[in-house]
């Protein structure tokens, strides 16, 4: 997973969730989300592969254009409605830089506080317009707790499977973008 934490998010806890220290972004405020957009896109955007010879005289360029990206948003009072526009705009900017489609990049969205809930799955929307429409109307559910551990289990169980549209069995790269505003309650 790629972890983005702000406010009172615990940096050491974030490091424990992922084994890659380059996948942890600790921000002072959600207003800084835009500052990490390029770094994040470099991890998530499809990257052209090197040219592979098929026959000695022919060369074909292959592009790895498929990705499954799930945003997991802390919907508790840690982020709060004052910071929601920054989180929403960040998701919109990321999606606008991805080639959305069934055979390209698919996006899912879930939020959590006391419990995790699906907003939409990887196979719910197949166009950028549909995705952006839902995200523009995205609202935080609120809650006193941020059960990040349970939310990660929820995302693994309900998003990274074929039923929800994940192409994990086709070896399509899977990305989880966790955005939190505080320490986990579990």
CSV table of N, CA and C in Angstrom, one decimal, residues 3-63:
chain,number,residue,atom,x,y,z
A,3,UNK,N,0.8,4.9,1.6
A,3,UNK,CA,0.2,5.6,2.8
A,3,UNK,C,0.4,7.1,2.8
A,4,UNK,N,-0.7,7.8,3.0
A,4,UNK,CA,-0.6,9.3,3.0
A,4,UNK,C,-1.2,9.6,4.4
A,5,UNK,N,-0.5,10.3,5.2
A,5,UNK,CA,-1.0,10.7,6.5
A,5,UNK,C,-0.8,12.1,6.8
A,6,UNK,N,-1.7,12.7,7.5
A,6,UNK,CA,-1.6,14.1,7.8
A,6,UNK,C,-2.1,14.3,9.2
A,7,UNK,N,-2.0,15.5,9.7
A,7,UNK,CA,-2.4,15.9,11.1
A,7,UNK,C,-1.7,15.0,12.1
A,8,UNK,N,-2.5,14.2,12.8
A,8,UNK,CA,-1.9,13.4,13.9
A,8,UNK,C,-1.6,11.9,13.5
A,9,UNK,N,-1.5,11.7,12.2
A,9,UNK,CA,-1.1,10.4,11.7
A,9,UNK,C,0.2,10.0,12.3
A,10,UNK,N,0.4,8.8,12.7
A,10,UNK,CA,1.6,8.3,13.4
A,10,UNK,C,2.5,7.7,12.3
A,11,UNK,N,3.7,8.4,12.1
A,11,UNK,CA,4.6,8.0,11.0
A,11,UNK,C,5.2,6.6,11.3
A,12,UNK,N,5.5,6.2,12.5
A,12,UNK,CA,6.0,4.9,12.8
A,12,UNK,C,4.9,3.8,12.5
A,13,UNK,N,3.7,4.1,12.8
A,13,UNK,CA,2.6,3.2,12.5
A,13,UNK,C,2.5,3.0,11.0
A,14,UNK,N,2.6,4.1,10.3
A,14,UNK,CA,2.5,4.1,8.8
A,14,UNK,C,3.6,3.2,8.3
A,15,UNK,N,4.8,3.3,8.8
A,15,UNK,CA,5.9,2.5,8.3
A,15,UNK,C,5.7,1.0,8.6
A,16,UNK,N,5.0,0.7,9.7
A,16,UNK,CA,4.7,-0.7,10.0
A,16,UNK,C,3.7,-1.3,9.0
A,17,UNK,N,2.9,-0.5,8.4
A,17,UNK,CA,1.8,-1.0,7.5
A,17,UNK,C,2.5,-1.4,6.1
A,18,UNK,N,3.5,-0.7,5.7
A,18,UNK,CA,4.1,-1.1,4.4
A,18,UNK,C,5.6,-1.3,4.6
A,19,UNK,N,6.1,-2.2,3.8
A,19,UNK,CA,7.6,-2.5,3.9
A,19,UNK,C,8.4,-1.6,3.1
A,20,UNK,N,7.8,-0.7,2.3
A,20,UNK,CA,8.5,0.2,1.4
A,20,UNK,C,8.5,1.6,2.0
A,21,UNK,N,9.6,2.1,2.6
A,21,UNK,CA,9.5,3.5,3.2
A,21,UNK,C,9.3,4.6,2.2
A,22,UNK,N,9.5,4.3,0.9
A,22,UNK,CA,9.3,5.3,-0.1
A,22,UNK,C,7.8,5.4,-0.5
A,23,UNK,N,7.0,4.5,0.2
A,23,UNK,CA,5.5,4.5,-0.1
A,23,UNK,C,4.8,5.2,1.1
A,24,UNK,N,5.5,5.9,1.9
A,24,UNK,CA,4.9,6.6,3.1
A,24,UNK,C,5.1,8.1,2.9
A,25,UNK,N,4.0,8.8,2.9
A,25,UNK,CA,4.0,10.3,2.8
A,25,UNK,C,3.4,10.9,4.0
A,26,UNK,N,4.2,11.6,4.9
A,26,UNK,CA,3.6,12.2,6.1
A,26,UNK,C,3.6,13.7,5.8
A,27,UNK,N,2.4,14.3,5.9
A,27,UNK,CA,2.2,15.7,5.5
A,27,UNK,C,1.8,16.5,6.8
A,28,UNK,N,2.0,17.8,6.8
A,28,UNK,CA,1.6,18.6,8.0
A,28,UNK,C,0.1,18.9,7.9
A,29,UNK,N,-0.4,19.0,6.7
A,29,UNK,CA,-1.8,19.3,6.5
A,29,UNK,C,-2.3,18.7,5.2
A,30,UNK,N,-3.6,18.5,5.1
A,30,UNK,CA,-4.1,18.0,3.8
A,30,UNK,C,-4.0,19.0,2.7
A,31,UNK,N,-3.7,20.2,3.0
A,31,UNK,CA,-3.5,21.2,1.9
A,31,UNK,C,-2.2,20.9,1.1
A,32,UNK,N,-1.3,20.1,1.7
A,32,UNK,CA,-0.1,19.7,1.1
A,32,UNK,C,-0.2,18.5,0.1
A,33,UNK,N,-1.4,17.9,0.0
A,33,UNK,CA,-1.6,16.8,-0.9
A,33,UNK,C,-1.1,17.0,-2.3
A,34,UNK,N,-1.3,18.2,-2.8
A,34,UNK,CA,-0.9,18.5,-4.2
A,34,UNK,C,0.6,18.4,-4.3
A,35,UNK,N,1.3,18.7,-3.3
A,35,UNK,CA,2.8,18.6,-3.3
A,35,UNK,C,3.4,17.2,-3.6
A,36,UNK,N,2.6,16.2,-3.3
A,36,UNK,CA,3.1,14.8,-3.5
A,36,UNK,C,2.4,14.2,-4.8
A,37,UNK,N,1.6,14.9,-5.5
A,37,UNK,CA,0.9,14.3,-6.6
A,37,UNK,C,1.9,13.7,-7.6
A,38,UNK,N,2.9,14.4,-8.0
A,38,UNK,CA,3.8,13.8,-9.0
A,38,UNK,C,4.5,12.6,-8.5
A,39,UNK,N,5.0,12.5,-7.3
A,39,UNK,CA,5.6,11.4,-6.7
A,39,UNK,C,4.6,10.2,-6.7
A,40,UNK,N,3.4,10.4,-6.4
A,40,UNK,CA,2.4,9.4,-6.3
A,40,UNK,C,2.1,8.9,-7.7
A,41,UNK,N,1.9,9.8,-8.7
A,41,UNK,CA,1.7,9.4,-10.0
A,41,UNK,C,2.8,8.6,-10.6
A,42,UNK,N,4.0,8.9,-10.2
A,42,UNK,CA,5.1,8.1,-10.8
A,42,UNK,C,5.1,6.6,-10.3
A,43,UNK,N,4.4,6.4,-9.2
A,43,UNK,CA,4.2,5.0,-8.7
A,43,UNK,C,3.0,4.3,-9.3
A,44,UNK,N,2.0,5.1,-9.6
A,44,UNK,CA,0.7,4.5,-10.1
A,44,UNK,C,0.6,4.5,-11.6
A,45,UNK,N,1.1,5.5,-12.3
A,45,UNK,CA,0.8,5.6,-13.7
A,45,UNK,C,1.5,4.5,-14.5
A,46,UNK,N,0.9,4.0,-15.5
A,46,UNK,CA,1.5,3.0,-16.3
A,46,UNK,C,2.8,3.5,-16.9
A,47,UNK,N,3.8,2.6,-17.0
A,47,UNK,CA,5.1,2.9,-17.5
A,47,UNK,C,5.4,2.1,-18.7
A,48,UNK,N,5.9,2.8,-19.8
A,48,UNK,CA,6.2,2.1,-21.0
A,48,UNK,C,7.3,1.1,-20.7
A,49,UNK,N,7.2,-0.1,-21.2
A,49,UNK,CA,8.2,-1.1,-21.0
A,49,UNK,C,9.2,-1.0,-22.1
A,50,UNK,N,10.4,-1.6,-21.9
A,50,UNK,CA,11.4,-1.5,-23.0
A,50,UNK,C,10.9,-2.3,-24.2
A,51,UNK,N,11.5,-2.0,-25.3
A,51,UNK,CA,11.1,-2.8,-26.5
A,51,UNK,C,11.7,-4.2,-26.4
A,52,UNK,N,10.8,-5.2,-26.8
A,52,UNK,CA,11.2,-6.6,-26.8
A,52,UNK,C,11.3,-7.1,-28.2
A,53,UNK,N,12.4,-7.7,-28.6
A,53,UNK,CA,12.4,-8.3,-29.9
A,53,UNK,C,11.6,-9.6,-30.0
A,54,UNK,N,10.7,-9.7,-31.0
A,54,UNK,CA,10.0,-10.9,-31.2
A,54,UNK,C,10.7,-11.8,-32.2
A,55,UNK,N,11.1,-11.2,-33.3
A,55,UNK,CA,12.0,-11.9,-34.2
A,55,UNK,C,13.2,-10.9,-34.4
A,56,UNK,N,14.3,-11.4,-34.7
A,56,UNK,CA,15.5,-10.5,-34.8
A,56,UNK,C,15.2,-9.2,-35.6
A,57,UNK,N,14.4,-9.3,-36.6
A,57,UNK,CA,14.2,-8.1,-37.5
A,57,UNK,C,13.0,-7.3,-37.0
A,58,UNK,N,12.2,-7.7,-36.1
A,58,UNK,CA,11.0,-7.0,-35.7
A,58,UNK,C,11.1,-6.6,-34.2
A,59,UNK,N,10.6,-5.4,-33.9
A,59,UNK,CA,10.6,-4.9,-32.5
A,59,UNK,C,9.2,-4.4,-32.2
A,60,UNK,N,8.6,-4.8,-31.1
A,60,UNK,CA,7.3,-4.3,-30.7
A,60,UNK,C,7.4,-3.7,-29.4
A,61,UNK,N,6.8,-2.5,-29.3
A,61,UNK,CA,6.8,-1.8,-28.0
A,61,UNK,C,5.6,-2.3,-27.2
A,62,UNK,N,5.8,-2.7,-26.0
A,62,UNK,CA,4.7,-3.1,-25.1
A,62,UNK,C,4.5,-2.0,-24.0
A,63,UNK,N,3.3,-1.7,-23.7
A,63,UNK,CA,3.0,-0.8,-22.7
A,63,UNK,C,2.2,-1.4,-21.6
